[in-house]
PDB file of C-alpha atoms in Angstrom:
ATOM      1  CA  MET X   7       0.268  -0.296  -0.550  1.00  0.00           C
ATOM      2  CA  LYS X   8       1.608   3.435  -0.703  1.00  0.00           C
ATOM      3  CA  PHE X   9       2.528   6.155   2.213  1.00  0.00           C
ATOM      4  CA  SER X  10       0.429   4.175   5.007  1.00  0.00           C
ATOM      5  CA  HIS X  11       3.001   6.604   7.280  1.00  0.00           C
ATOM      6  CA  ILE X  12       1.949   9.760   5.657  1.00  0.00           C
ATOM      7  CA  ILE X  13       4.826  12.054   4.720  1.00  0.00           C
ATOM      8  CA  THR X  14       3.304  14.841   3.926  1.00  0.00           C
ATOM      9  CA  ALA X  15       5.652  16.084   0.885  1.00  0.00           C
ATOM     10  CA  ALA X  16       7.785  18.745   2.443  1.00  0.00           C
ATOM     11  CA  THR X  17      10.845  18.862   5.058  1.00  0.00           C
ATOM     12  CA  VAL X  18      10.836  21.845   7.407  1.00  0.00           C
ATOM     13  CA  ALA X  19      14.629  22.464   8.193  1.00  0.00           C
ATOM     14  CA  THR X  20      16.092  25.181   9.906  1.00  0.00           C
ATOM     15  CA  ALA X  21      18.817  26.907   8.730  1.00  0.00           C
ATOM     16  CA  ALA X  22      21.960  29.867   8.475  1.00  0.00           C
ATOM     17  CA  ALA X  23      22.277  32.289   5.459  1.00  0.00           C
ATOM     18  CA  ASP X  24      25.920  31.149   6.277  1.00  0.00           C
ATOM     19  CA  GLY X  25      27.551  28.098   8.858  1.00  0.00           C
ATOM     20  CA  ASN X  26      31.100  29.196   8.719  1.00  0.00           C
ATOM     21  CA  LEU X  27      29.791  33.061   9.329  1.00  0.00           C
ATOM     22  CA  PHE X  28      27.198  32.142  11.177  1.00  0.00           C
ATOM     23  CA  LYS X  29      29.825  30.624  13.748  1.00  0.00           C
ATOM     24  CA  THR X  30      31.160  34.497  14.067  1.00  0.00           C
ATOM     25  CA  LEU X  31      27.586  36.122  14.944  1.00  0.00           C
ATOM     26  CA  SER X  32      26.646  37.083  18.346  1.00  0.00           C
ATOM     27  CA  LYS X  33      24.127  35.651  20.066  1.00  0.00           C
ATOM     28  CA  GLU X  34      21.872  38.292  18.780  1.00  0.00           C
ATOM     29  CA  ASP X  35      22.828  38.408  15.447  1.00  0.00           C
ATOM     30  CA  GLN X  36      22.145  34.623  15.379  1.00  0.00           C
ATOM     31  CA  GLU X  37      19.127  34.429  16.397  1.00  0.00           C
ATOM     32  CA  ARG X  38      17.894  36.887  13.182  1.00  0.00           C
ATOM     33  CA  ALA X  39      19.947  35.750  11.189  1.00  0.00           C
ATOM     34  CA  LEU X  40      17.662  32.028  11.654  1.00  0.00           C
ATOM     35  CA  TYR X  41      15.502  31.450   9.929  1.00  0.00           C
ATOM     36  CA  THR X  42      12.414  28.500   9.576  1.00  0.00           C
ATOM     37  CA  TYR X  43      11.521  27.539   4.918  1.00  0.00           C
ATOM     38  CA  SER X  44       9.970  24.608   3.638  1.00  0.00           C
ATOM     39  CA  VAL X  45      10.642  22.513   1.242  1.00  0.00           C
ATOM     40  CA  THR X  46       7.883  20.573  -0.945  1.00  0.00           C
ATOM     41  CA  PHE X  47       9.070  17.812  -2.261  1.00  0.00           C
ATOM     42  CA  GLU X  48       5.915  16.805  -4.887  1.00  0.00           C
ATOM     43  CA  GLU X  49       7.384  14.237  -6.284  1.00  0.00           C
ATOM     44  CA  CYS X  50       6.613  12.180  -3.016  1.00  0.00           C
ATOM     45  CA  VAL X  51       3.355  12.977  -3.572  1.00  0.00           C
ATOM     46  CA  GLY X  52       1.397   9.030  -4.645  1.00  0.00           C
ATOM     47  CA  LYS X  53       5.288   7.016  -3.384  1.00  0.00           C
ATOM     48  CA  TYR X  54       5.878   4.722  -1.026  1.00  0.00           C
ATOM     49  CA  LEU X  55       7.422   5.544   2.159  1.00  0.00           C
ATOM     50  CA  THR X  56      11.105   3.985   0.811  1.00  0.00           C
ATOM     51  CA  ASP X  57      10.324   5.697  -2.169  1.00  0.00           C
ATOM     52  CA  CYS X  58      10.048   8.871  -0.922  1.00  0.00           C
ATOM     53  CA  GLN X  59      12.837   8.818   1.234  1.00  0.00           C
ATOM     54  CA  ALA X  60      15.509   8.721  -1.538  1.00  0.00           C
ATOM     55  CA  ILE X  61      14.004  11.331  -3.027  1.00  0.00           C
ATOM     56  CA  ILE X  62      14.837  13.272  -0.433  1.00  0.00           C
ATOM     57  CA  GLU X  63      18.074  12.244   1.078  1.00  0.00           C
ATOM     58  CA  ASP X  64      18.881  12.780  -2.051  1.00  0.00           C
ATOM     59  CA  GLU X  65      18.262  16.346  -3.117  1.00  0.00           C
ATOM     60  CA  VAL X  66      19.786  16.950   0.561  1.00  0.00           C
ATOM     61  CA  SER X  67      23.078  15.369   0.179  1.00  0.00           C
ATOM     62  CA  ARG X  68      23.454  17.410  -3.538  1.00  0.00           C
ATOM     63  CA  SER X  69      22.397  20.386  -1.492  1.00  0.00           C
ATOM     64  CA  PRO X  70      23.140  20.339   2.095  1.00  0.00           C
ATOM     65  CA  GLU X  71      24.220  23.996   3.098  1.00  0.00           C
ATOM     66  CA  MET X  72      20.041  23.978   1.812  1.00  0.00           C
ATOM     67  CA  PHE X  73      19.461  22.454   5.316  1.00  0.00           C
ATOM     68  CA  ALA X  74      22.531  22.887   7.696  1.00  0.00           C
ATOM     69  CA  LEU X  75      22.894  19.714   8.365  1.00  0.00           C
ATOM     70  CA  ASP X  76      26.650  20.309   8.893  1.00  0.00           C
ATOM     71  CA  GLY X  77      27.716  17.257   6.917  1.00  0.00           C
ATOM     72  CA  GLY X  78      24.597  14.850   9.202  1.00  0.00           C
ATOM     73  CA  GLY X  79      22.535  13.710   7.529  1.00  0.00           C
ATOM     74  CA  ILE X  80      18.339  13.327   8.684  1.00  0.00           C
ATOM     75  CA  ASP X  81      16.464  11.521  10.988  1.00  0.00           C
ATOM     76  CA  PHE X  82      12.753  10.618   9.363  1.00  0.00           C
ATOM     77  CA  ASP X  83       9.826  11.392  12.112  1.00  0.00           C
ATOM     78  CA  VAL X  84       7.339   8.879  10.082  1.00  0.00           C
ATOM     79  CA  THR X  85       4.603   9.374  12.195  1.00  0.00           C
ATOM     80  CA  PRO X  86       1.825   5.826  11.254  1.00  0.00           C
ATOM     81  CA  VAL X  87      -1.404   7.235   9.901  1.00  0.00           C
ATOM     82  CA  ARG X  88      -4.888   5.001  10.047  1.00  0.00           C
ATOM     83  CA  SER X  89      -4.119   1.685   7.624  1.00  0.00           C
ATOM     84  CA  ALA X  90      -7.468  -0.033   6.213  1.00  0.00           C
ATOM     85  CA  ASP X  91      -7.877  -2.315   8.902  1.00  0.00           C
ATOM     86  CA  ALA X  92      -8.228   0.331  11.701  1.00  0.00           C
ATOM     87  CA  ASP X  93     -11.550   1.857  12.815  1.00  0.00           C
ATOM     88  CA  ASP X  94     -11.797   4.309  11.911  1.00  0.00           C
ATOM     89  CA  TYR X  95      -9.978   4.087   8.066  1.00  0.00           C
ATOM     90  CA  ASN X  96     -13.326   5.492   7.377  1.00  0.00           C
ATOM     91  CA  LEU X  97     -12.939   9.224   8.013  1.00  0.00           C
ATOM     92  CA  VAL X  98     -11.710  11.686   5.540  1.00  0.00           C
ATOM     93  CA  GLY X  99      -8.906  14.165   7.004  1.00  0.00           C
ATOM     94  CA  LEU X 100      -8.880  18.077   6.098  1.00  0.00           C
ATOM     95  CA  ARG X 101      -5.985  19.368   6.658  1.00  0.00           C
ATOM     96  CA  THR X 102      -6.620  23.236   8.430  1.00  0.00           C
ATOM     97  CA  ASN X 103      -5.354  26.218   7.934  1.00  0.00           C
ATOM     98  CA  ILE X 104      -3.558  27.373  11.550  1.00  0.00           C
ATOM     99  CA  GLU X 105      -6.629  29.475  12.341  1.00  0.00           C
ATOM    100  CA  GLU X 106      -8.449  25.641  12.042  1.00  0.00           C
ATOM    101  CA  THR X 107     -11.973  27.565   9.572  1.00  0.00           C
ATOM    102  CA  HIS X 108     -10.612  26.180   5.766  1.00  0.00           C
ATOM    103  CA  VAL X 109      -9.371  23.525   4.322  1.00  0.00           C
ATOM    104  CA  SER X 110      -5.733  23.962   3.194  1.00  0.00           C
ATOM    105  CA  GLY X 111      -4.478  20.777   2.136  1.00  0.00           C
ATOM    106  CA  ILE X 112      -0.788  19.260   3.137  1.00  0.00           C
ATOM    107  CA  LEU X 113       0.280  21.200  -0.080  1.00  0.00           C
ATOM    108  CA  GLY X 114      -1.507  24.163   1.116  1.00  0.00           C
ATOM    109  CA  ASP X 115      -3.381  23.506  -2.443  1.00  0.00           C
ATOM    110  CA  GLY X 116      -6.774  22.827  -1.239  1.00  0.00           C
ATOM    111  CA  MET X 117      -6.313  19.501  -2.288  1.00  0.00           C
ATOM    112  CA  ILE X 118      -8.180  16.514  -0.214  1.00  0.00           C
ATOM    113  CA  TRP X 119      -6.996  12.936  -1.268  1.00  0.00           C
ATOM    114  CA  TYR X 120      -8.627   9.817   0.373  1.00  0.00           C
ATOM    115  CA  PRO X 121      -5.741   6.589   0.101  1.00  0.00           C
ATOM    116  CA  TYR X 122      -8.642   4.012   1.225  1.00  0.00           C
ATOM    117  CA  GLN X 123     -10.924   2.234  -1.423  1.00  0.00           C
ATOM    118  CA  TRP X 124     -14.539   3.425   0.406  1.00  0.00           C
ATOM    119  CA  CYS X 125     -16.377   0.319   0.548  1.00  0.00           C
ATOM    120  CA  THR X 126     -20.895   0.133   0.674  1.00  0.00           C
ATOM    121  CA  GLY X 127     -21.248  -3.088   0.602  1.00  0.00           C
ATOM    122  CA  VAL X 128     -22.636  -5.049   4.589  1.00  0.00           C
ATOM    123  CA  ASP X 129     -19.118  -7.288   4.568  1.00  0.00           C
ATOM    124  CA  GLY X 130     -16.199  -4.609   2.740  1.00  0.00           C
ATOM    125  CA  THR X 131     -17.183  -5.718  -0.571  1.00  0.00           C
ATOM    126  CA  ASP X 132     -18.862  -2.977  -3.205  1.00  0.00           C
ATOM    127  CA  CYS X 133     -15.889  -0.594  -2.592  1.00  0.00           C
ATOM    128  CA  VAL X 134     -14.910   1.873  -5.057  1.00  0.00           C
ATOM    129  CA  ASP X 135     -11.269   4.939  -5.061  1.00  0.00           C
ATOM    130  CA  VAL X 136     -13.292   8.117  -4.330  1.00  0.00           C
ATOM    131  CA  GLY X 137     -11.755  11.497  -4.419  1.00  0.00           C
ATOM    132  CA  PRO X 138      -9.445  13.868  -4.927  1.00  0.00           C
ATOM    133  CA  TRP X 139     -11.889  16.459  -4.124  1.00  0.00           C
ATOM    134  CA  ASP X 140     -10.520  20.348  -4.589  1.00  0.00           C
ATOM    135  CA  CYS X 141     -11.970  22.414  -1.027  1.00  0.00           C
ATOM    136  CA  ASP X 142     -10.134  26.006  -2.078  1.00  0.00           C
ATOM    137  CA  VAL X 143     -12.920  27.185  -5.883  1.00  0.00           C
ATOM    138  CA  GLY X 144     -10.682  30.692  -5.998  1.00  0.00           C
ATOM    139  CA  LEU X 145     -11.224  30.961  -2.141  1.00  0.00           C
ATOM    140  CA  PRO X 146     -10.609  28.264   0.839  1.00  0.00           C
ATOM    141  CA  LEU X 147     -13.645  25.818   1.634  1.00  0.00           C
ATOM    142  CA  THR X 148     -14.782  26.376   5.199  1.00  0.00           C
ATOM    143  CA  ILE X 149     -14.575  22.748   7.469  1.00  0.00           C
ATOM    144  CA  ASP X 150     -18.037  22.504   7.045  1.00  0.00           C
ATOM    145  CA  GLN X 151     -18.078  23.327   2.872  1.00  0.00           C
ATOM    146  CA  CYS X 152     -15.255  21.135   2.277  1.00  0.00           C
ATOM    147  CA  CYS X 153     -16.784  17.914   3.872  1.00  0.00           C
ATOM    148  CA  GLN X 154     -20.883  18.741   2.342  1.00  0.00           C
ATOM    149  CA  ALA X 155     -19.022  19.453  -0.727  1.00  0.00           C
ATOM    150  CA  ILE X 156     -16.818  15.217  -0.225  1.00  0.00           C
ATOM    151  CA  GLN X 157     -20.207  14.104   0.615  1.00  0.00           C
ATOM    152  CA  VAL X 158     -22.077  15.227  -1.513  1.00  0.00           C
ATOM    153  CA  THR X 159     -19.542  12.617  -3.970  1.00  0.00           C
ATOM    154  CA  VAL X 160     -19.479   9.809  -1.617  1.00  0.00           C
ATOM    155  CA  PRO X 161     -23.805   9.313  -1.359  1.00  0.00           C
ATOM    156  CA  LEU X 162     -23.628   5.805   0.436  1.00  0.00           C
ATOM    157  CA  PRO X 163     -21.379   5.767   3.933  1.00  0.00           C
ATOM    158  CA  ASP X 164     -18.549   3.312   4.535  1.00  0.00           C
ATOM    159  CA  HIS X 165     -20.420  -0.280   6.232  1.00  0.00           C
ATOM    160  CA  LYS X 166     -18.055   1.266   8.338  1.00  0.00           C
ATOM    161  CA  GLY X 167     -19.963   4.113   8.843  1.00  0.00           C
TER     162      GLY X 167
END
């Protein structure tokens, strides 16, 4: 199964403009020189976890200064997500903005993916692929609006609810 673990296709790193120059700055100037940025690995979307890790490691090895690793490697913190046999696998997860008012999606584009088949038969049969859904149609949809848009395209509940 693809993406049994979640990689949001983004790596957040703290970096300084130049590692050697950074070390010569005063503590106050070092604090000002630090910044946080996100690197999006769109080529990871839909890939197996190990394939995505290889893509990220390759990029880091080609541009270590961008990730301010000082010769160190990457420690992946992979968080397991629901699996198809979990009790709550039928819930569609919505990534929201920081205010938790509108749907932003994993990549900030409002797109929502559901990684499993939607099964409407009593015994888990009659399964179909559902999604993705676009919850940013010029303006990000609220959580309720996005839920309603998803529910309209999936008229029957999954056999688990």
